[in-house]
């Protein structure tokens, strides 16, 4: 009579346990931090600062104006927006951005077959200073619309390629919507759209034709936004309207209305006058966190063999660096680059067949833990370097007029 040998006990990998334990702790810590931040923001009065809420008074009454779509949308419901309307719109964009990030986390987690690596992927995205924490720090800004556009595009290319023409139209509309909301979003949303079109099955000459058609409206809006400059009288009137509605804005203070009068040349000249140490610190700190976390993500999801993902990460990082030369909201640019990479990875990661996760090496595990700890450490860091007075632009309407008397 044969005797069945008892199953050999499975070896417990201590490195996997360490990586999983740190991932779990990071998720608990960031959940507590985010809950605290949300509670404090809800108690804040006002919920969205006047300087940021003033953007909702920009519309198309004086013709096309960059970033005028949200204000035009708001005026569909009221002739005279109030601070309460601004609060509701800011809350809606915050919710849209948060839902978009949850969708991207879910899509990305589904590309990983095993539980412990999946936990690491979720922790790297959720604990990042570029995702949920970033949304809490820019309440009222339009970046959440960009997050939502990228997440929706990722969803549109999921599954089969049925009705791909209709999906392409939807992708084009999302690119246009994001660009009309904030022209800088085009640099991040457009590459996601191209990846989605490839995932839907277009190749060769047909892909080029479809891509050109899908991106044409957004490209036109981005170009008009870059070359157009609102008149000083128009911005003065908008600031007066926002001030009359109860916002703390005026011609002598920088706000989201006054920044519409800033040109790229003025922004670049300001950049040249900043402290080199400030610039270097912004690139090293935020860029270093971006490099470390994106490397961990692509290694965990697809391995290091796929050069496309490395090229995408580098491309989005280059856009963030270039934007840093015309705007000092460094953390915003790196956040958009990171979310764009996550959206791209969520789509391209599906092309890799599920594979058993290799036994993690000590170096890889330590790097993953370092990425999580570094991400949590950057949560208190401001959007721009407040410690350096040269980083405070103060580009009010009055100052812009002093810099360019002909405007």
Short mmCIF file of C-alpha atoms in Angstrom, two decimals, residues 12 14 59 72 95 129 178 197-198 252 329 343 359 368 376:
data_model
loop_
_atom_site.label_atom_id
_atom_site.label_comp_id
_atom_site.label_asym_id
_atom_site.label_seq_id
_atom_site.Cartn_x
_atom_site.Cartn_y
_atom_site.Cartn_z
CA UNK A 12 8.01 31.96 4.42
CA UNK A 14 10.86 37.25 5.06
CA UNK A 59 -15.70 82.78 -19.00
CA UNK A 72 -18.82 79.27 -18.63
CA UNK A 95 -14.69 64.43 -5.81
CA UNK A 129 2.34 62.80 -2.40
CA UNK A 178 -9.36 68.91 -20.24
CA UNK A 197 -6.08 54.51 -29.49
CA UNK A 198 -3.31 51.97 -29.95
CA UNK A 252 -2.60 94.23 -6.27
CA UNK A 329 4.15 75.01 -8.61
CA UNK A 343 -2.81 55.78 -16.35
CA UNK A 359 11.07 36.11 -5.18
CA UNK A 368 10.28 49.55 -2.39
CA UNK A 376 5.01 59.65 3.15
#
